[in-house]
């Protein structure tokens, strides 16, 4: 005979298995897309930058690649023509807050203000995609993004492009981790770089050109929304203080 305690545990287990997919859907963060189609999403954070972002746009256009730019509201407000240029080229613009705040350590009213202000700064080109600065996220900040209608986008891998590296080193890290359905974290601008030498995005731009030339016959580089539509989005728990 099954005891009431055992029955309660069984019901709890069944309920947990039923609720888990809902939790991943509503509170999970997008980290990749399960697909056998050779598609990859390049994403760029912290811009736009008046010098480096146009160069990146030129490289992407040359190789018929599209990307997703998670822009800072304060930079977008200073570079409105560049924001329009990004959108006109077929790229997607996401929200990265207005001031690049650390979301877990920021009071709720300020988090909402950061998202609203950034969304206004990129209007009418913004989408409901959000990437928290430094990748930092708490349960509270995730719920805030959910209430404001945002899909939170993390990444599959990064190449530490906030540290000064040669194009050879950057390219090796990209090639080693590349897989179909990946979301790759890159930066077209660095906010308060830990390594001042890394503020120069020239090595990354050189790497990007080589990388796209190397893989243009194998992979198609698409926006995050395009990648989501191409397979099964994989969302997982993403609660961390900061990268």
Short mmCIF file of C-alpha atoms in Angstrom, two decimals:
data_model
loop_
_atom_site.label_atom_id
_atom_site.label_comp_id
_atom_site.label_asym_id
_atom_site.label_seq_id
_atom_site.Cartn_x
_atom_site.Cartn_y
_atom_site.Cartn_z
CA UNK A 1 0.00 0.00 0.00
CA UNK A 2 1.31 3.46 -0.88
CA UNK A 3 1.42 5.81 2.11
CA UNK A 4 -0.08 9.28 1.93
CA UNK A 5 3.44 10.69 2.24
CA UNK A 6 4.65 8.65 -0.73
CA UNK A 7 1.58 9.65 -2.72
CA UNK A 8 2.25 13.29 -1.93
CA UNK A 9 5.83 12.97 -3.14
CA UNK A 10 4.66 11.30 -6.34
CA UNK A 11 2.12 14.04 -7.02
CA UNK A 12 4.74 16.67 -6.27
CA UNK A 13 7.16 14.99 -8.69
CA UNK A 14 4.52 14.85 -11.42
CA UNK A 15 3.63 18.49 -10.82
CA UNK A 16 7.30 19.44 -10.97
CA UNK A 17 7.77 17.66 -14.29
CA UNK A 18 4.67 19.42 -15.63
CA UNK A 19 5.71 22.86 -14.38
CA UNK A 20 9.38 22.62 -15.41
CA UNK A 21 8.76 23.28 -19.13
CA UNK A 22 6.57 26.24 -18.22
CA UNK A 23 9.31 27.59 -15.96
CA UNK A 24 11.89 27.26 -18.72
CA UNK A 25 9.54 28.95 -21.19
CA UNK A 26 8.60 31.89 -19.00
CA UNK A 27 11.66 32.29 -16.77
CA UNK A 28 14.29 30.55 -18.88
CA UNK A 29 16.83 32.54 -20.87
CA UNK A 30 17.44 31.77 -24.54
CA UNK A 31 20.90 30.25 -24.91
CA UNK A 32 20.78 28.46 -28.26
CA UNK A 33 18.45 26.92 -30.82
CA UNK A 34 18.35 23.21 -31.49
CA UNK A 35 18.61 22.82 -35.25
CA UNK A 36 20.50 20.78 -37.80
CA UNK A 37 20.37 23.65 -40.28
CA UNK A 38 23.74 25.44 -40.36
CA UNK A 39 22.53 28.75 -38.92
CA UNK A 40 24.30 30.94 -36.38
CA UNK A 41 23.34 34.22 -34.71
CA UNK A 42 26.07 36.82 -34.25
CA UNK A 43 25.23 39.35 -31.54
CA UNK A 44 27.00 42.60 -30.68
CA UNK A 45 26.70 44.36 -27.33
CA UNK A 46 27.30 47.86 -25.90
CA UNK A 47 27.16 49.89 -29.13
CA UNK A 48 26.66 51.58 -31.32
CA UNK A 49 30.12 53.08 -31.78
CA UNK A 50 30.59 55.87 -34.34
CA UNK A 51 33.81 54.34 -35.69
CA UNK A 52 33.61 50.58 -35.20
CA UNK A 53 29.93 49.82 -35.77
CA UNK A 54 29.95 51.14 -39.38
CA UNK A 55 33.00 48.98 -40.09
CA UNK A 56 31.21 45.93 -38.71
CA UNK A 57 28.16 46.77 -40.81
CA UNK A 58 30.37 46.90 -43.92
CA UNK A 59 31.86 43.48 -43.16
CA UNK A 60 28.44 41.96 -42.54
CA UNK A 61 27.06 43.44 -45.76
CA UNK A 62 30.01 42.13 -47.78
CA UNK A 63 29.27 38.56 -46.65
CA UNK A 64 25.47 38.90 -46.71
CA UNK A 65 25.31 38.25 -42.98
CA UNK A 66 22.72 39.58 -40.57
CA UNK A 67 23.22 40.12 -36.85
CA UNK A 68 21.53 41.32 -33.68
CA UNK A 69 22.77 44.46 -31.94
CA UNK A 70 21.99 44.84 -28.24
CA UNK A 71 22.51 48.56 -27.97
CA UNK A 72 22.81 50.85 -24.99
CA UNK A 73 20.15 53.54 -24.85
CA UNK A 74 22.60 56.33 -24.10
CA UNK A 75 24.76 55.40 -27.08
CA UNK A 76 21.73 55.01 -29.31
CA UNK A 77 20.51 58.47 -28.30
CA UNK A 78 23.86 59.91 -29.39
CA UNK A 79 23.96 57.92 -32.65
CA UNK A 80 20.37 57.94 -33.92
CA UNK A 81 21.40 57.92 -37.58
CA UNK A 82 23.59 54.89 -36.94
CA UNK A 83 20.72 53.06 -35.22
CA UNK A 84 18.60 53.71 -38.31
CA UNK A 85 21.45 52.46 -40.50
CA UNK A 86 21.67 49.21 -38.52
CA UNK A 87 17.95 48.60 -38.94
CA UNK A 88 17.94 49.57 -42.62
CA UNK A 89 20.62 46.95 -43.30
CA UNK A 90 18.28 44.21 -42.07
CA UNK A 91 19.80 43.71 -38.63
CA UNK A 92 17.79 43.44 -35.42
CA UNK A 93 18.11 45.87 -32.52
CA UNK A 94 17.69 44.67 -28.94
CA UNK A 95 17.65 46.37 -25.54
CA UNK A 96 20.77 46.40 -23.35
CA UNK A 97 19.51 48.98 -20.81
CA UNK A 98 20.20 52.71 -21.01
CA UNK A 99 23.29 52.99 -18.77
CA UNK A 100 24.64 49.40 -18.70
CA UNK A 101 23.53 48.77 -15.13
CA UNK A 102 24.01 45.54 -13.22
CA UNK A 103 20.44 44.31 -13.08
CA UNK A 104 20.59 42.12 -9.92
CA UNK A 105 22.05 44.99 -7.87
CA UNK A 106 19.68 47.63 -9.26
CA UNK A 107 16.38 48.52 -7.51
CA UNK A 108 13.23 47.47 -9.34
CA UNK A 109 12.00 50.98 -10.19
CA UNK A 110 15.41 51.73 -11.74
CA UNK A 111 15.42 48.48 -13.74
CA UNK A 112 12.07 49.39 -15.29
CA UNK A 113 13.32 52.91 -15.98
CA UNK A 114 16.44 51.55 -17.68
CA UNK A 115 14.42 49.31 -19.99
CA UNK A 116 11.83 51.96 -20.82
CA UNK A 117 14.45 54.64 -21.49
CA UNK A 118 16.49 52.36 -23.73
CA UNK A 119 13.39 51.30 -25.66
CA UNK A 120 12.49 54.93 -26.30
CA UNK A 121 16.03 55.66 -27.46
CA UNK A 122 15.88 53.02 -30.21
CA UNK A 123 12.28 53.67 -31.28
CA UNK A 124 10.92 52.87 -33.80
CA UNK A 125 13.57 50.21 -34.49
CA UNK A 126 13.70 48.30 -31.22
CA UNK A 127 12.42 44.77 -30.64
CA UNK A 128 11.35 42.94 -27.50
CA UNK A 129 14.72 41.25 -27.13
CA UNK A 130 16.77 42.02 -24.03
CA UNK A 131 20.25 41.08 -22.94
CA UNK A 132 21.22 41.99 -19.37
CA UNK A 133 24.56 43.80 -19.06
CA UNK A 134 27.40 41.50 -18.00
CA UNK A 135 24.92 38.63 -18.34
CA UNK A 136 23.88 39.43 -14.77
CA UNK A 137 20.36 38.38 -13.84
CA UNK A 138 18.36 37.59 -10.71
CA UNK A 139 14.90 36.07 -10.40
CA UNK A 140 13.57 39.56 -9.74
CA UNK A 141 15.14 41.13 -12.82
CA UNK A 142 14.02 38.18 -14.97
CA UNK A 143 10.42 38.66 -13.81
CA UNK A 144 10.69 42.39 -14.59
CA UNK A 145 11.76 41.62 -18.15
CA UNK A 146 8.92 39.11 -18.45
CA UNK A 147 6.35 41.64 -17.24
CA UNK A 148 7.59 44.15 -19.80
CA UNK A 149 7.26 41.58 -22.57
CA UNK A 150 10.95 40.86 -23.28
CA UNK A 151 12.58 37.67 -24.47
CA UNK A 152 15.84 37.50 -22.53
CA UNK A 153 18.73 36.39 -24.72
CA UNK A 154 21.92 34.98 -23.30
CA UNK A 155 24.54 33.30 -25.44
CA UNK A 156 25.93 29.91 -26.33
CA UNK A 157 29.53 31.03 -26.10
CA UNK A 158 31.81 34.06 -26.10
CA UNK A 159 35.46 34.59 -26.98
CA UNK A 160 36.39 37.07 -24.23
CA UNK A 161 36.70 39.85 -26.76
CA UNK A 162 36.83 42.30 -23.84
CA UNK A 163 40.43 41.13 -23.34
CA UNK A 164 43.09 42.27 -25.81
CA UNK A 165 43.87 39.36 -28.17
CA UNK A 166 45.27 38.95 -31.65
CA UNK A 167 42.98 38.14 -34.60
CA UNK A 168 44.55 34.69 -34.69
CA UNK A 169 43.58 34.02 -31.07
CA UNK A 170 40.06 35.36 -31.54
CA UNK A 171 39.52 33.33 -34.69
CA UNK A 172 40.74 30.12 -33.07
CA UNK A 173 38.25 30.55 -30.23
CA UNK A 174 35.40 31.22 -32.65
CA UNK A 175 36.17 28.22 -34.83
CA UNK A 176 36.63 25.85 -31.89
CA UNK A 177 33.17 26.55 -30.43
CA UNK A 178 31.09 27.07 -33.58
CA UNK A 179 28.01 24.83 -33.86
CA UNK A 180 24.64 25.10 -35.67
CA UNK A 181 22.12 27.02 -33.57
CA UNK A 182 24.77 28.96 -31.63
CA UNK A 183 24.26 32.48 -30.32
CA UNK A 184 27.66 34.17 -30.22
CA UNK A 185 28.43 37.08 -27.91
CA UNK A 186 30.63 39.82 -29.39
CA UNK A 187 31.02 43.56 -28.75
CA UNK A 188 31.09 46.44 -31.21
CA UNK A 189 31.93 48.72 -28.28
CA UNK A 190 33.18 48.18 -24.75
CA UNK A 191 31.80 50.04 -21.75
CA UNK A 192 34.51 50.72 -19.18
CA UNK A 193 36.80 47.97 -20.52
CA UNK A 194 38.75 46.07 -17.90
CA UNK A 195 41.60 45.88 -20.39
CA UNK A 196 42.05 49.37 -21.96
CA UNK A 197 43.87 47.88 -24.95
CA UNK A 198 40.76 45.87 -25.80
CA UNK A 199 38.75 49.04 -26.44
CA UNK A 200 40.24 49.00 -29.95
CA UNK A 201 37.80 46.83 -31.91
CA UNK A 202 40.10 46.57 -34.95
CA UNK A 203 41.37 43.02 -34.14
CA UNK A 204 37.77 41.85 -33.71
CA UNK A 205 36.71 43.41 -37.02
CA UNK A 206 39.63 41.72 -38.80
CA UNK A 207 38.66 38.44 -37.14
CA UNK A 208 35.03 38.85 -38.17
CA UNK A 209 35.97 39.34 -41.83
CA UNK A 210 38.19 36.25 -41.84
CA UNK A 211 35.63 34.19 -39.96
CA UNK A 212 32.77 35.05 -42.34
CA UNK A 213 34.96 34.43 -45.40
CA UNK A 214 35.96 31.05 -44.02
CA UNK A 215 32.40 29.90 -43.24
CA UNK A 216 30.20 31.70 -45.79
CA UNK A 217 29.78 28.53 -47.88
CA UNK A 218 28.87 26.42 -44.84
CA UNK A 219 26.90 28.61 -42.45
CA UNK A 220 24.26 31.28 -42.80
CA UNK A 221 24.50 34.10 -40.27
CA UNK A 222 21.06 35.28 -39.19
CA UNK A 223 19.34 37.43 -36.59
CA UNK A 224 18.16 35.97 -33.29
CA UNK A 225 14.46 36.01 -34.36
CA UNK A 226 15.38 34.19 -37.59
CA UNK A 227 17.32 31.61 -35.61
CA UNK A 228 14.40 31.05 -33.22
CA UNK A 229 12.07 30.36 -36.15
CA UNK A 230 14.49 27.79 -37.60
CA UNK A 231 14.38 25.25 -34.79
CA UNK A 232 13.58 24.56 -31.15
CA UNK A 233 14.64 27.38 -28.83
CA UNK A 234 16.61 26.11 -25.85
CA UNK A 235 16.01 28.14 -22.70
CA UNK A 236 17.71 27.46 -19.43
CA UNK A 237 18.15 28.93 -15.95
CA UNK A 238 20.40 31.95 -16.15
CA UNK A 239 20.71 33.56 -12.76
CA UNK A 240 24.14 34.96 -12.07
CA UNK A 241 25.55 38.14 -10.50
CA UNK A 242 27.62 39.13 -13.58
CA UNK A 243 30.03 37.75 -16.15
#
